[in-house]
GROMACS .gro file of C-alpha atoms in nm:
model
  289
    1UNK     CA    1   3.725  -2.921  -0.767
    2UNK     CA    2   3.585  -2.625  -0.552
    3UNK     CA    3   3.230  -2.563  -0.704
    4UNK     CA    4   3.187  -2.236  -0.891
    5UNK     CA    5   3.019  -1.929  -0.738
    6UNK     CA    6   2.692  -1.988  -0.918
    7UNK     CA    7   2.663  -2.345  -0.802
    8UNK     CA    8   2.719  -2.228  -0.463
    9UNK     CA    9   2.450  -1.972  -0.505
   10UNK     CA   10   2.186  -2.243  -0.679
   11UNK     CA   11   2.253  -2.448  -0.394
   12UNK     CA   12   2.196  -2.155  -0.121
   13UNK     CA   13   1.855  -2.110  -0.271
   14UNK     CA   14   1.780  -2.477  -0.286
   15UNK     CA   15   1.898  -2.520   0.098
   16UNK     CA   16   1.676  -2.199   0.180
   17UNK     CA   17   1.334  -2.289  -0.059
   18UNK     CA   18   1.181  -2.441   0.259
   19UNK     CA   19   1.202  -2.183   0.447
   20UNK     CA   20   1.082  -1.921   0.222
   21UNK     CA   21   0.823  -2.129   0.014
   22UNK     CA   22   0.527  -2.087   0.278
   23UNK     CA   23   0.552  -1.712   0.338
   24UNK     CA   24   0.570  -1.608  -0.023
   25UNK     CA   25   0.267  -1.883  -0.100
   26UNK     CA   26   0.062  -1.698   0.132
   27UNK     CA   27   0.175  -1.356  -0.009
   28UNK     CA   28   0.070  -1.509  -0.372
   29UNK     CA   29  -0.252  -1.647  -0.230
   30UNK     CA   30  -0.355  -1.319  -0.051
   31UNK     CA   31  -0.223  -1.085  -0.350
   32UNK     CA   32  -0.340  -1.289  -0.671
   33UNK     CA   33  -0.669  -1.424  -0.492
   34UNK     CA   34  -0.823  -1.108  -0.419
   35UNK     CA   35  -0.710  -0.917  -0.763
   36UNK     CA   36  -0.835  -1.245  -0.955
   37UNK     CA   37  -1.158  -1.206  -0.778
   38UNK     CA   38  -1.206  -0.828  -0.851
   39UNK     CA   39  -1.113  -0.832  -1.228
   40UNK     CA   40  -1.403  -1.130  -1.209
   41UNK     CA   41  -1.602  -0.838  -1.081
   42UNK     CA   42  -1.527  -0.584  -1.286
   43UNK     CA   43  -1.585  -0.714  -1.602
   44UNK     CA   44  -1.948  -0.840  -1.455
   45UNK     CA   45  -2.289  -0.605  -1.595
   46UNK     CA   46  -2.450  -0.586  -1.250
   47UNK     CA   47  -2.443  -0.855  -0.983
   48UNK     CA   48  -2.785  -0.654  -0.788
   49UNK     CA   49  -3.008  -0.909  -0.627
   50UNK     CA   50  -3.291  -0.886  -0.834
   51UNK     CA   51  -3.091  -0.841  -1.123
   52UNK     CA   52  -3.071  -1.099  -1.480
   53UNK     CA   53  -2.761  -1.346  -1.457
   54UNK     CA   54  -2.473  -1.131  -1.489
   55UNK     CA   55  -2.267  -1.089  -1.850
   56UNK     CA   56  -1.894  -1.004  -1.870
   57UNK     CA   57  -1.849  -0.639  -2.049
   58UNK     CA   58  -1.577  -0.369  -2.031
   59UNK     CA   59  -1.911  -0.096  -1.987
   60UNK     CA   60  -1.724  -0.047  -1.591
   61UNK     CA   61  -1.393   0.053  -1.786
   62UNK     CA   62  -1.578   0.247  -2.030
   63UNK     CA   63  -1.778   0.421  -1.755
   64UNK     CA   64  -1.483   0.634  -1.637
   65UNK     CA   65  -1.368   0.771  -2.012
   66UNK     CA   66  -1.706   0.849  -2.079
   67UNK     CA   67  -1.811   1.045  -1.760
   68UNK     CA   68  -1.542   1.349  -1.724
   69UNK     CA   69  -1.607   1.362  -1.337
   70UNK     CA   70  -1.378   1.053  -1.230
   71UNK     CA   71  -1.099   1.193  -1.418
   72UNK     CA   72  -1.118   1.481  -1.202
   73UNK     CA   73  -1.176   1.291  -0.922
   74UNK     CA   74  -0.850   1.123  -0.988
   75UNK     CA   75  -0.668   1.365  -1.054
   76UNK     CA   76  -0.761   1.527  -0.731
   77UNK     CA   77  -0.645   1.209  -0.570
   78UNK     CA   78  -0.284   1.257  -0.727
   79UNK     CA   79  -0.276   1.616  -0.652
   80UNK     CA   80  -0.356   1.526  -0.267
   81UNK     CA   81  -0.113   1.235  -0.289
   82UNK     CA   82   0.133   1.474  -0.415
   83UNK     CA   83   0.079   1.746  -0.147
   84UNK     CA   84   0.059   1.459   0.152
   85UNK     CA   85   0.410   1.331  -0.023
   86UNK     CA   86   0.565   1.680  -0.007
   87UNK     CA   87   0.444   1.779   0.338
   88UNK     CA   88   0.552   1.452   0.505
   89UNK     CA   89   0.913   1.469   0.327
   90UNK     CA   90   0.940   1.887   0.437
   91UNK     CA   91   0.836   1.730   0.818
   92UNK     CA   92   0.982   1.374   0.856
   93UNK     CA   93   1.315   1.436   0.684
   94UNK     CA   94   1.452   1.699   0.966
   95UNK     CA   95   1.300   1.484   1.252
   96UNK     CA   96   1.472   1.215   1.122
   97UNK     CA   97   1.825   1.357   1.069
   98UNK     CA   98   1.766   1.521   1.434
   99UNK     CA   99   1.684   1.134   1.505
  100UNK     CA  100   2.023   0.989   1.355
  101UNK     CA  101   2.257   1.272   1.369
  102UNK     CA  102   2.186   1.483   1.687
  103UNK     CA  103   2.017   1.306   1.956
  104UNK     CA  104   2.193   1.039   2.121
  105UNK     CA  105   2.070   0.784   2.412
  106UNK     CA  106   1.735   0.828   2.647
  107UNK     CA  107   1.664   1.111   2.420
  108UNK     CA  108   1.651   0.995   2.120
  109UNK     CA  109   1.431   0.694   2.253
  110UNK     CA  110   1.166   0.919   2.396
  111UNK     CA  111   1.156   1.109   2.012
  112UNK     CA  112   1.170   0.748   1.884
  113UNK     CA  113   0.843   0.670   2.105
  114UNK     CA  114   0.677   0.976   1.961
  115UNK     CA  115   0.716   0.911   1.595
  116UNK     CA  116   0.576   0.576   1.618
  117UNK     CA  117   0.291   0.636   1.870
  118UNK     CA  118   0.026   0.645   1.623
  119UNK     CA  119   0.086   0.311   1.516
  120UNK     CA  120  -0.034   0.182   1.877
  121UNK     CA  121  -0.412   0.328   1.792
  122UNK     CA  122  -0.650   0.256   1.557
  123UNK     CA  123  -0.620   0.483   1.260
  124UNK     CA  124  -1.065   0.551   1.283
  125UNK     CA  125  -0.950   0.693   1.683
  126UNK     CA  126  -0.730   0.909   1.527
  127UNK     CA  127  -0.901   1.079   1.251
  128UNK     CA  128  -1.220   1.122   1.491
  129UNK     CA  129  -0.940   1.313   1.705
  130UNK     CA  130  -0.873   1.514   1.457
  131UNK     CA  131  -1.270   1.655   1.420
  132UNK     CA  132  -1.255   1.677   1.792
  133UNK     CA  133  -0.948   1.935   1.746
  134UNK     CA  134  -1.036   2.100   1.439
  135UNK     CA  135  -1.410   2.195   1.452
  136UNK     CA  136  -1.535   2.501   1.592
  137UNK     CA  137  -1.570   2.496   1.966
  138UNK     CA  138  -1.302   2.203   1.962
  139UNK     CA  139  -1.017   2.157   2.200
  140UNK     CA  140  -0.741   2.389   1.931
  141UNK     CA  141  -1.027   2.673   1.938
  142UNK     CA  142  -1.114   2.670   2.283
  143UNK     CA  143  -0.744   2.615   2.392
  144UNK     CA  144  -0.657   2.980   2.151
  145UNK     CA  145  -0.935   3.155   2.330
  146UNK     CA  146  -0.807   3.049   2.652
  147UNK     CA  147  -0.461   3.242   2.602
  148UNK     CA  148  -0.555   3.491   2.297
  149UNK     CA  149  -0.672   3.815   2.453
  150UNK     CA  150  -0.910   3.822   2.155
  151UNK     CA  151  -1.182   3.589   2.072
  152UNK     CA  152  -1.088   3.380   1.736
  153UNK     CA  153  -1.314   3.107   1.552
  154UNK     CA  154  -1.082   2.814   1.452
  155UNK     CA  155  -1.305   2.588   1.248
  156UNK     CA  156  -1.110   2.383   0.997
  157UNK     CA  157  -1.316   2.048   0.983
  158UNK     CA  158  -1.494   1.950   0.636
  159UNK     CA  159  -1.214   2.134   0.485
  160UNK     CA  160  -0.946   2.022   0.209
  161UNK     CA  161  -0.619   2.156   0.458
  162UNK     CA  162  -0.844   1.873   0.751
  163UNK     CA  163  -0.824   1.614   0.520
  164UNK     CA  164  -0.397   1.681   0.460
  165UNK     CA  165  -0.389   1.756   0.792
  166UNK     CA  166  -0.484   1.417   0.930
  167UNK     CA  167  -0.348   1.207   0.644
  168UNK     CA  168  -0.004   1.364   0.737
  169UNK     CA  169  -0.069   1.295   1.051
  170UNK     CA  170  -0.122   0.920   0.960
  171UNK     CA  171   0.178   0.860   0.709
  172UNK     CA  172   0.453   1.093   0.861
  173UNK     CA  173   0.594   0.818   1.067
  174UNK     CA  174   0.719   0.605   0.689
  175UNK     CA  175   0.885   0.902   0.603
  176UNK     CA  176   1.076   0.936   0.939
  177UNK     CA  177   1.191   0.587   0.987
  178UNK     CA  178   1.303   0.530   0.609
  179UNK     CA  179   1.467   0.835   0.606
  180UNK     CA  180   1.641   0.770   0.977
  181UNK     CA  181   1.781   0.436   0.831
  182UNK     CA  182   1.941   0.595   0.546
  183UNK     CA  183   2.060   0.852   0.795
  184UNK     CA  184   2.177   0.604   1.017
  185UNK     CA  185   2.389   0.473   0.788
  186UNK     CA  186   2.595   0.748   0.668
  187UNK     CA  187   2.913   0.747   0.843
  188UNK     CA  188   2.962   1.078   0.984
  189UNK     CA  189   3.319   1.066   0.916
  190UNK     CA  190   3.206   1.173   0.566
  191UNK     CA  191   3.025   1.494   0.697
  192UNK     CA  192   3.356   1.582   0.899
  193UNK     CA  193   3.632   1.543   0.649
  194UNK     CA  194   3.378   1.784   0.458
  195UNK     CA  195   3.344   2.045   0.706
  196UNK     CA  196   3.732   2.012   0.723
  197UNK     CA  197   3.799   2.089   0.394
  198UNK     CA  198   3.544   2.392   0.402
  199UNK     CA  199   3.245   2.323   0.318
  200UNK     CA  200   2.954   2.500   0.511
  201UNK     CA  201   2.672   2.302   0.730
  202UNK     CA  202   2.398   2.380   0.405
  203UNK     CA  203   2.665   2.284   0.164
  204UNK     CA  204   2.735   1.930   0.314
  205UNK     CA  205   2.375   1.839   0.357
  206UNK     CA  206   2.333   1.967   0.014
  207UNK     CA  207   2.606   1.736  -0.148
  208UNK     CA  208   2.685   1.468   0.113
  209UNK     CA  209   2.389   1.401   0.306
  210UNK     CA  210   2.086   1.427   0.058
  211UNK     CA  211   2.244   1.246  -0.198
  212UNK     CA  212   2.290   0.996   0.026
  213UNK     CA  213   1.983   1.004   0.173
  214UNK     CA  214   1.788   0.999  -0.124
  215UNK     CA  215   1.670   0.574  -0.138
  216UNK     CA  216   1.520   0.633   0.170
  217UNK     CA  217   1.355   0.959   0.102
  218UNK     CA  218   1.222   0.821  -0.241
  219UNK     CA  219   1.091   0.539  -0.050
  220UNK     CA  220   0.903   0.702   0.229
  221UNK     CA  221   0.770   0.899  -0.055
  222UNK     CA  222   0.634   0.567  -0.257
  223UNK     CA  223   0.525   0.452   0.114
  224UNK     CA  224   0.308   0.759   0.128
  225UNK     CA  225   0.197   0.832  -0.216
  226UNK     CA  226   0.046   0.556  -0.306
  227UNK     CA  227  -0.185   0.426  -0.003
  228UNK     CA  228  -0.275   0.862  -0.008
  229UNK     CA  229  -0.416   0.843  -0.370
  230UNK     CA  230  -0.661   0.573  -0.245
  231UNK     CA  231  -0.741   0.716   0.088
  232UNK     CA  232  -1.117   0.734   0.189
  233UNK     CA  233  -1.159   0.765   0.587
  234UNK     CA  234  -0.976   1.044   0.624
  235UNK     CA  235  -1.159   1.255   0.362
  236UNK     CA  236  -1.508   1.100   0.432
  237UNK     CA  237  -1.448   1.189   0.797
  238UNK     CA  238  -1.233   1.492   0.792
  239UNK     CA  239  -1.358   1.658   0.411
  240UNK     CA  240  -1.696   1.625   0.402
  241UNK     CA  241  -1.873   1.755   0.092
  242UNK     CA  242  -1.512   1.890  -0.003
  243UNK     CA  243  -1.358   1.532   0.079
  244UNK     CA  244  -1.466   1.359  -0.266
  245UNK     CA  245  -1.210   1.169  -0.378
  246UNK     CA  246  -1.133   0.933  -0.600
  247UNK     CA  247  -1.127   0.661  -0.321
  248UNK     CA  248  -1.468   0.776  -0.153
  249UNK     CA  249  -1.629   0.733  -0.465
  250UNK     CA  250  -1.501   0.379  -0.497
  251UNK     CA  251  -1.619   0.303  -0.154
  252UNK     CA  252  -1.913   0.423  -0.254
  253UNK     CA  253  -1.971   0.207  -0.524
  254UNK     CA  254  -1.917  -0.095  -0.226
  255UNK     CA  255  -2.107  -0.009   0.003
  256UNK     CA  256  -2.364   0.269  -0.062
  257UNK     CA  257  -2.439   0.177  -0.419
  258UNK     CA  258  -2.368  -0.111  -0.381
  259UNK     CA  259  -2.237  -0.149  -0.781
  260UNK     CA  260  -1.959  -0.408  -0.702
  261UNK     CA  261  -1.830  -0.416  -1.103
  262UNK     CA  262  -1.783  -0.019  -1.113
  263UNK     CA  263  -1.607  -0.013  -0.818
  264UNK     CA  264  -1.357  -0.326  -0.896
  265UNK     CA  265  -1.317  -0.153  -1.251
  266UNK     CA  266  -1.237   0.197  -1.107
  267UNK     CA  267  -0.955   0.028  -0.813
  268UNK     CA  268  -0.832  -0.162  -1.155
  269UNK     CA  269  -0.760   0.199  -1.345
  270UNK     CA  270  -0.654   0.387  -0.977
  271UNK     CA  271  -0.438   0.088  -1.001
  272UNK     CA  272  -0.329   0.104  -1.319
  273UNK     CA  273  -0.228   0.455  -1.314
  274UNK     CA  274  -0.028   0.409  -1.019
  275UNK     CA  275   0.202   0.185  -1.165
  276UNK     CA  276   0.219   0.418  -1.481
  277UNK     CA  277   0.363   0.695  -1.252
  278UNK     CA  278   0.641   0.431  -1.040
  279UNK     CA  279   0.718   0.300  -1.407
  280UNK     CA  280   0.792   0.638  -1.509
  281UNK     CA  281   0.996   0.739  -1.175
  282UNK     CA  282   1.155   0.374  -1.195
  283UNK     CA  283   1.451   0.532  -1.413
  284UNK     CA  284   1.545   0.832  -1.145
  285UNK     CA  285   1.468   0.538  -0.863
  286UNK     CA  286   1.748   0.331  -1.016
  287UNK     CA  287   2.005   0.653  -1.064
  288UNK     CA  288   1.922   0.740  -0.678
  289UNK     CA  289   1.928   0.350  -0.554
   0.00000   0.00000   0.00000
């Protein structure tokens, strides 16, 4: 009797357990070990050297409703997330139809090298690149006054548009490659038989090739969003004063204050929020998927 098609598919995970078993038990070790460690943390009073033996309390938790200036820290961390989101997707998406629609061969290679040529440096190189070009007397301002026939004063650094600036800089290449593989895979005999039948340029990107599109635009856009909302180096470096964020502050609390329990409590409730807002989208994902 030929076996059924979910015996076949019991015994196709059986045959393939040992090879995945070790790769997702280190992905459980490194994920649950370091979360079970910080809730540990965050439920401790104070872990201070010369502090009493530590006491498990939800004060941490009870820290952020109670002071009003880590909600609006946070949500200035969603509101940057946000813009970083939209900026990348207005950027990357174009490059990345250019990428997978227009360019063919040696040319699309050398583009290719481009978009992922910040991945070959360290990210602190290139966010102290960016003060280099943004501050006053930098390499943009003196390069303006070198062809201006005016004198201008481009200073930009310790700014909130320096801290998008380089965090675009450092996610636009997710939003290119996810949306080139969705744009890949469109067969462009479906653009075609549109323009055939009469459809405009606008009007078959508009109803062929966003729709389309979409899973990999929505998950560039999770790509981005989410390590954004948590960002500190580029806003310490590139903000300044006017880079507080939600993620500074919790930095802070590691390695300034050194108040291990508030900062394990507030990356709990950053956290936590997060996964409101994907549960929330995780209807329109499914529609789009």
């Amino acid at each position: 009797m030929t076996p059924s098609f979910k015996t076949r598919r019991r015994n196709g995970l059986l045959s393939a357990l040992p090879l995945l078993l070790p790769a997702y038990a280190w992905l459980t070790l490194a994920i649950f070990l370091p979360l079970s460690a910080m809730v540990y943390f965050s439920l401790l009073s104070d872990i201070a050297p010369n502090a009493p033996s530590p006491s498990l309390t939800i004060e941490n938790y009870a820290t952020f409703f109670s002071d009003p200036l880590y909600a609006t820290l946070l949500w200035r961390s969603l509101v940057l997330g946000l813009i970083v989101t939209l900026a990348c997707l207005v950027i990357g998406f174009p490059a990345a139809y250019v990428l997978a629609k227009i360019l063919k061969g040696r040319a699309r290679e050398a583009i290719f090298l481009l978009v992922i040529l910040p991945f070959w440096s360290n990210s602190l190189v290139r966010v102290f690149s960016w003060s280099m070009v943004l501050r006053e007397g930098g390499i943009l301002d003196t390069a303006l006054n070198a062809v201006l026939p005016f004198e201008v004063t481009f200073d930009l650094i310790y700014s909130y548009p320096a801290v998008v600036i380089g965090l675009v800089h450092s996610y636009l290449p997710y939003m290119v490659l996810t949306c080139y593989l969705t744009l890949q895979a469109i067969d462009d005999a479906l653009i075609e038989a549109a323009r055939s039948l009469g459809a405009s340029r606008l009007s078959a990107l508009r109803r062929i090739v966003l729709p389309l599109a979409m899973p990999g635009m929505l998950a560039g856009s999770a790509l981005i969003f989410i390590p954004v909302v948590g960002s500190f180096m580029e806003p310490r470096i590139l903000g300044g004063r006017n880079g507080t964020l939600f993620g500074t502050v919790i930095e802070d609390q590691f390695t300034a204050v050194y108040n291990w329990p508030l900062g394990a409590a507030l990356s709990f409730i950053l956290l936590a929020v997060v996964l409101v807002i994907l549960l929330a989208a995780a209807p329109v994902l499914r529609r789009t998927a």
